[in-house]
Each structure stands twice: as structure tokens, then as C-alpha cells.
Amino acid sequence: MAHPAPLVAPQPSLAAALKTLLGTDLLAHVFTVDEDSITVDRSAVAGVMVALRDNLEYQQLMEIAGVDYPERPERFEVVYHLLSVTKNHRLRVRVSTDEATPVPTVVPVWPNAGWLEREVFDMYGVLFAGNPDLRRILTDYGFQGHPQRKDFPLTGYTELRYSEEDKRVVYEPVKLAQDFRNFDFLSPWEGADYVLPGDEKAGGTGEAPGKGAPTPMTAKEVKASDDKAKAAPPPTPKTTEKPAQTGAGNKANKEAAKPSKDGAKAKADGESKTPATAKAEKAPAKAKAPAKPRTPRKPKTGGDA
């Protein structure tokens, strides 16, 4: 099954190379959505990692993850994510185990596996033979159980936190308050009936002055605004003041005198003038008085001459 947009180039020859290199240690090879996953023999995992690093150029160990399948005889899977920098390709390696059978460590192959194996041990309880420091890494000292197991109970345990009052770490029963929270799922545009924290800053609650956000329009107001926007525009009058101003002859003048399609009619010459314009046209033109000659300026006296 091919991915519609692969992030890395596929390696068509990888399946044959893995079969030739690993032989009977290779139990399964799956290619899905442009990702290669192999399952190998648990007892040979260290040697498989050396072969993948030295022969197929998977230089880096990116992650070690755990998976829990309670219905299987070997309920746990340890998944190693390898990266080839030179080929720009990733490979997923899986091994299966149970609660009592340890998995050989790969710390001699990749030193960063020490921390990653400790995390899988802490969360799932998988043992790693040969790990130099197999201790819990995420939970507290004396913690009982492994939190990532599917059968780990969600209640009946204690949690620790730092108390500012006591100035020390305290243990308390686990409280799963998430199950008892209430959600109203109201529309964010309508708003809730109660006052939310911070609303007092906007005013309107009597606790502090403030103008606040504008009140949203109701459905009736929104519909009226939409109807007004969709209404036809008013009829536009003609831009010429009289038919003779078309400049295209008598035929065009007659067409211009007809009413427009939207109901506007051409105005007569006298109607198109404002009262101020008509008064200015009737008043006789006054003769402009000649400009008076300017008196020449007198030169300034004094100063350096």
C-alpha cells in the first residue's frame, strides 16, 4: 500500500537486502504507507542492530517505544526506530517479549539506548538484560506498577506534588476531576448566561467600569441588513442636462430625450440649473475696476553703506 505523499524515497531493494543479511533472524517484513517494519528474533536483536548499522547504513537510534497487547502470550512489543542519514530512510524493528523474559540491551551498539530502555522498563515493566543502570526514570521511588500497561488501574493510587505550604513533596490520593467537569457547549456567538472569569474587566457586571464589547445583532437585525444590501439601487438620472449635449446629431438627441430603462427622465434645460446658477446668469456683468498702481518702496537708510 503506497502513501499518496511519501516523505522519504522508498527503498525497493531493502526487502531482499534484509532477507540476505538477517537470514533466519528476520521473522516478518511489512511495507505499509511507504514505511518498512521488520520483526526479528528477540535473542538476536543486538546482532541484528549491529548488522543494520554497519551493512545497511542505519547509523542512528531515534527512539525505543513499548506497546502492550494483553491478549497475546507475549504481550509486549519493544519497537526500535532507526534512521539512515545517508539514505534518508527510516526502519522500524520490533521484538516481542513477556513480563518475565528480558530483552538483550543494545547499549553497546547505541549508548543513548540506556535512557530509552529505562523508560520502557518504567512504563511497561519490560526487562533489558545487560543494561548498566536499569532504574525507573519517570515515576517516583517506590512506585508500584507500570502506568502504560492496559490493565493499570486509574484509581486507588497516590500522586506526589510539591506543596508550597509544607515546602516539601507530599503524597495525595489520585483525583480524576476530569470526569466530573461540566460543559455547556453553548454557541460562542450567543455567549453563556453566567459571567466568565475576566468579564468584569469589560464592565457590565457592576464590578468595574468599562464599555465592553458591542452587543451582537439579533437574527432579525441580520436579516433586515441582508435584505437592505440585496435591494435594487435607486434609478440613476441622466448625466446630460439637455438632449442637445450628446453631440451625436438629431437622431441621438431624440434617443437621449426618451426616459431611461430604470424610470429616470431627462431634465429640461431650465430645471437642471440651480437657483444660484440661474440668478448669476440673469444678473448683468459688472465692469471690473482697473487696478491701482502700486507705490514704490522707499529705500532703507542706515546700516553699512
Coordinates of C-alpha atoms in Angstrom, one line a residue:
M1 CA 0.0 0.0 0.0
A2 CA 1.6 3.3 -1.2
H3 CA 1.3 6.6 0.6
P4 CA -0.2 9.4 -1.6
A5 CA 2.6 11.8 -0.5
P6 CA 5.6 10.0 0.7
L7 CA 8.0 12.0 2.9
V8 CA 11.1 9.9 2.0
A9 CA 12.0 7.9 -1.1
P10 CA 11.2 4.2 -0.9
Q11 CA 13.9 1.5 -0.9
P12 CA 12.7 -1.2 -3.4
S13 CA 15.8 -3.3 -2.8
L14 CA 15.6 -3.2 1.0
A15 CA 13.4 -6.4 1.4
A16 CA 15.9 -8.6 -0.5
A17 CA 18.9 -7.0 1.4
L18 CA 17.2 -7.6 4.8
K19 CA 16.5 -11.2 3.9
T20 CA 20.0 -11.8 2.8
L21 CA 21.6 -10.0 5.7
L22 CA 19.5 -11.3 8.6
G23 CA 18.5 -14.8 7.4
T24 CA 16.5 -16.7 10.0
D25 CA 16.6 -13.8 12.5
L26 CA 14.1 -12.0 10.3
L27 CA 10.7 -13.2 11.2
A28 CA 8.5 -10.8 9.2
H29 CA 8.8 -7.7 6.9
V30 CA 5.8 -5.4 6.4
F31 CA 5.8 -2.5 4.0
T32 CA 2.8 -0.1 4.6
V33 CA 2.3 3.5 3.7
D34 CA 5.9 3.7 2.5
E35 CA 7.2 2.6 5.8
D36 CA 9.3 -0.6 6.4
S37 CA 8.7 -2.6 9.6
I38 CA 10.5 -5.8 10.5
T39 CA 10.1 -8.3 13.3
V40 CA 13.2 -10.1 14.5
D41 CA 14.2 -12.8 16.9
R42 CA 14.4 -11.4 20.5
S43 CA 17.6 -13.2 21.4
A44 CA 19.4 -11.9 18.3
V45 CA 18.3 -8.3 18.5
A46 CA 21.8 -7.0 19.4
G47 CA 23.4 -8.7 16.5
V48 CA 20.7 -7.5 14.2
M49 CA 21.3 -3.9 15.2
V50 CA 25.0 -4.2 14.5
A51 CA 24.3 -5.6 11.1
L52 CA 21.8 -2.9 10.3
R53 CA 24.2 -0.2 11.4
D54 CA 27.3 -1.5 9.7
N55 CA 25.9 -3.0 6.5
L56 CA 22.7 -1.1 5.7
E57 CA 23.9 2.3 7.0
Y58 CA 21.2 2.8 9.7
Q59 CA 23.5 5.0 11.8
Q60 CA 21.1 6.4 14.4
L61 CA 18.7 5.0 17.0
M62 CA 16.0 7.7 17.3
E63 CA 13.5 6.1 19.7
I64 CA 12.6 2.9 21.6
A65 CA 8.8 2.6 22.3
G66 CA 6.7 0.0 24.1
V67 CA 3.4 -1.5 23.1
D68 CA 1.1 -3.6 25.2
Y69 CA -1.2 -6.3 23.8
P70 CA -2.7 -8.1 26.8
E71 CA -4.4 -10.8 24.8
R72 CA -1.1 -12.1 23.4
P73 CA 1.0 -14.7 25.1
E74 CA 4.0 -12.3 24.7
R75 CA 2.0 -9.2 25.5
F76 CA 4.8 -6.6 25.0
E77 CA 6.5 -5.3 21.9
V78 CA 9.7 -3.3 22.0
V79 CA 9.9 -1.1 18.9
Y80 CA 13.2 0.4 17.8
H81 CA 13.2 3.4 15.3
L82 CA 16.3 3.6 13.2
L83 CA 17.4 6.4 10.8
S84 CA 19.8 6.2 7.9
V85 CA 21.3 9.6 7.4
T86 CA 23.0 8.7 4.1
K87 CA 19.9 7.1 2.5
N88 CA 17.3 9.4 4.2
H89 CA 15.3 6.4 5.2
R90 CA 13.7 5.0 8.4
L91 CA 13.3 1.4 9.6
R92 CA 11.1 0.1 12.4
V93 CA 12.4 -3.0 14.2
R94 CA 10.1 -5.0 16.6
V95 CA 10.7 -7.7 19.1
S96 CA 8.2 -9.5 21.4
T97 CA 8.5 -10.5 25.0
D98 CA 6.5 -11.1 28.2
E99 CA 6.8 -9.9 31.8
A100 CA 9.5 -12.3 32.8
T101 CA 11.7 -12.7 29.7
P102 CA 14.3 -9.9 29.3
V103 CA 15.3 -8.4 26.0
P104 CA 19.1 -8.1 25.3
T105 CA 20.2 -4.5 25.6
V106 CA 21.5 -2.5 22.6
V107 CA 23.5 0.0 24.7
P108 CA 26.9 -1.3 23.3
V109 CA 25.6 -0.5 19.8
W110 CA 24.0 2.9 20.6
P111 CA 24.8 4.4 24.1
N112 CA 21.6 6.5 24.0
A113 CA 19.6 3.3 24.3
G114 CA 20.3 3.3 28.1
W115 CA 17.8 6.1 28.8
L116 CA 15.3 4.8 26.3
E117 CA 15.3 1.3 27.7
R118 CA 14.8 2.7 31.2
E119 CA 11.7 4.5 30.0
V120 CA 10.2 1.3 28.5
F121 CA 11.1 -0.6 31.7
D122 CA 9.4 2.1 33.9
M123 CA 6.2 2.4 31.8
Y124 CA 5.7 -1.2 30.8
G125 CA 7.9 -3.4 33.1
V126 CA 10.0 -4.9 30.2
L127 CA 13.4 -6.1 31.4
F128 CA 16.5 -5.4 29.5
A129 CA 19.4 -7.8 30.1
G130 CA 22.8 -6.1 30.2
N131 CA 21.5 -2.5 30.8
P132 CA 24.1 -0.9 33.1
D133 CA 21.5 1.2 35.0
L134 CA 18.0 -0.2 34.7
R135 CA 16.1 2.0 37.1
R136 CA 12.8 3.9 37.0
I137 CA 13.2 7.2 35.1
L138 CA 9.8 8.9 35.1
T139 CA 7.9 7.6 38.2
D140 CA 8.8 8.2 41.8
Y141 CA 11.0 5.9 44.1
G142 CA 8.9 3.1 45.5
F143 CA 6.2 3.4 42.8
Q144 CA 4.2 0.2 42.3
G145 CA 3.0 -0.9 38.9
H146 CA 3.7 0.3 35.3
P147 CA 1.4 3.2 34.2
Q148 CA 1.4 2.4 30.4
R149 CA 0.1 -1.1 30.8
K150 CA -3.5 -1.6 29.6
D151 CA -4.6 -3.2 32.9
F152 CA -3.1 -0.4 35.1
P153 CA -5.9 1.0 37.3
L154 CA -6.8 4.6 37.1
T155 CA -7.8 5.0 40.8
G156 CA -6.5 3.7 44.1
Y157 CA -3.0 5.1 43.7
T158 CA -1.3 8.1 45.1
E159 CA 0.3 11.0 43.3
L160 CA 3.1 13.3 44.5
R161 CA 3.4 17.1 44.2
Y162 CA 5.4 19.9 45.7
S163 CA 3.4 21.7 48.4
E164 CA 4.1 25.4 48.8
E165 CA 2.5 25.4 52.2
D166 CA 4.6 22.5 53.6
K167 CA 7.7 23.3 51.5
R168 CA 8.2 19.7 50.6
V169 CA 6.9 16.9 48.3
V170 CA 3.7 15.4 49.5
Y171 CA 1.7 12.3 48.6
E172 CA -2.0 12.5 47.9
P173 CA -4.7 10.2 46.5
V174 CA -5.2 10.4 42.7
K175 CA -8.1 12.7 41.9
L176 CA -9.5 12.3 38.4
A177 CA -11.5 15.5 38.3
Q178 CA -11.8 15.5 34.5
D179 CA -14.7 13.0 34.7
F180 CA -16.8 15.4 36.8
R181 CA -16.4 18.6 34.8
N182 CA -19.4 20.2 33.3
F183 CA -19.5 21.6 29.7
D184 CA -22.4 23.6 28.3
F185 CA -21.4 23.6 24.6
L186 CA -23.1 26.9 24.0
S187 CA -22.6 28.9 20.8
P188 CA -19.6 31.2 21.3
W189 CA -21.5 34.0 19.4
E190 CA -24.5 33.8 21.8
G191 CA -22.5 33.7 25.0
A192 CA -23.2 32.0 28.3
D193 CA -25.8 33.0 30.8
Y194 CA -23.2 33.2 33.6
V195 CA -20.3 35.6 34.0
L196 CA -17.0 34.1 32.8
P197 CA -13.7 35.0 34.5
G198 CA -12.4 38.2 33.1
D199 CA -15.8 39.7 32.0
E200 CA -15.6 42.1 34.9
K201 CA -12.8 43.9 33.1
A202 CA -15.1 44.8 30.3
G203 CA -17.8 46.3 32.6
G204 CA -21.4 45.4 32.6
T205 CA -21.1 43.2 35.7
G206 CA -21.0 46.0 38.2
E207 CA -17.6 45.1 39.4
A208 CA -15.5 47.5 37.3
P209 CA -16.2 50.3 34.8
G210 CA -15.7 49.6 31.1
K211 CA -17.5 49.9 27.8
G212 CA -17.2 46.2 26.9
A213 CA -17.7 44.5 23.6
P214 CA -20.5 45.6 21.3
T215 CA -23.7 43.7 21.6
P216 CA -24.1 41.2 18.6
M217 CA -27.1 41.7 16.3
T218 CA -30.1 39.5 16.6
A219 CA -31.3 37.2 13.8
K220 CA -34.0 39.7 12.8
E221 CA -31.5 42.6 12.5
V222 CA -29.1 40.5 10.5
K223 CA -31.9 39.5 8.1
A224 CA -33.0 43.2 7.7
S225 CA -29.4 44.2 7.0
D226 CA -29.1 41.5 4.3
D227 CA -32.4 42.5 2.7
K228 CA -31.2 46.1 2.5
A229 CA -27.9 45.1 0.9
K230 CA -29.7 43.0 -1.7
A231 CA -32.3 45.7 -2.6
A232 CA -32.1 47.2 -6.1
P233 CA -30.3 50.5 -6.3
P234 CA -32.4 53.7 -6.9
P235 CA -32.8 54.9 -10.5
T236 CA -29.9 56.9 -11.8
P237 CA -30.6 60.2 -13.6
K238 CA -29.0 61.1 -16.9
T239 CA -25.7 62.9 -16.8
T240 CA -26.5 65.3 -19.6
E241 CA -28.6 68.4 -18.8
K242 CA -30.3 68.6 -22.2
P243 CA -30.6 66.3 -25.2
A244 CA -28.6 68.7 -27.4
Q245 CA -25.5 68.0 -25.4
T246 CA -25.0 64.5 -26.8
G247 CA -23.0 65.8 -29.7
A248 CA -24.1 62.9 -31.9
G249 CA -26.8 64.6 -34.0
N250 CA -30.6 64.8 -34.0
K251 CA -31.1 61.1 -34.0
A252 CA -29.0 60.7 -30.8
N253 CA -30.7 63.7 -29.3
K254 CA -34.1 62.1 -29.8
E255 CA -32.9 58.9 -28.1
A256 CA -31.5 60.9 -25.3
A257 CA -34.8 62.6 -24.7
K258 CA -36.6 59.3 -24.1
P259 CA -36.9 58.0 -20.5
S260 CA -34.2 55.6 -19.3
K261 CA -35.0 51.9 -18.6
D262 CA -34.9 52.4 -14.8
G263 CA -37.5 55.2 -15.0
A264 CA -35.3 58.4 -14.9
K265 CA -36.2 61.1 -17.4
A266 CA -34.1 63.8 -19.0
K267 CA -34.4 67.1 -17.3
A268 CA -35.2 70.3 -19.2
D269 CA -32.6 72.9 -19.6
G270 CA -34.2 75.2 -17.0
E271 CA -34.8 72.5 -14.5
S272 CA -31.3 71.4 -14.5
K273 CA -29.9 74.7 -13.2
T274 CA -29.8 75.5 -9.5
P275 CA -31.3 78.8 -8.3
A276 CA -27.9 80.3 -7.6
T277 CA -26.7 79.5 -11.1
A278 CA -29.9 81.0 -12.7
K279 CA -29.6 84.2 -10.7
A280 CA -25.9 84.5 -11.6
E281 CA -26.7 84.2 -15.3
K282 CA -29.5 86.9 -15.2
A283 CA -27.5 89.5 -13.3
P284 CA -25.6 91.9 -15.6
A285 CA -21.9 91.6 -15.6
K286 CA -20.2 94.3 -13.6
A287 CA -17.2 96.1 -15.2
K288 CA -14.0 95.3 -13.4
A289 CA -12.3 98.3 -11.9
P290 CA -8.8 99.0 -13.1
A291 CA -6.1 98.0 -10.6
K292 CA -4.4 100.9 -8.7
P293 CA -0.7 101.4 -9.4
R294 CA 1.5 100.3 -6.5
T295 CA 3.6 103.0 -4.7
P296 CA 7.3 102.2 -5.0
R297 CA 9.0 101.4 -1.7
K298 CA 11.4 103.8 -0.1
P299 CA 14.9 102.6 0.3
K300 CA 16.1 101.8 3.8
T301 CA 18.5 104.2 5.4
G302 CA 21.4 103.4 7.8
G303 CA 23.5 100.3 8.1
D304 CA 26.8 99.7 6.4
A305 CA 26.9 101.6 3.1

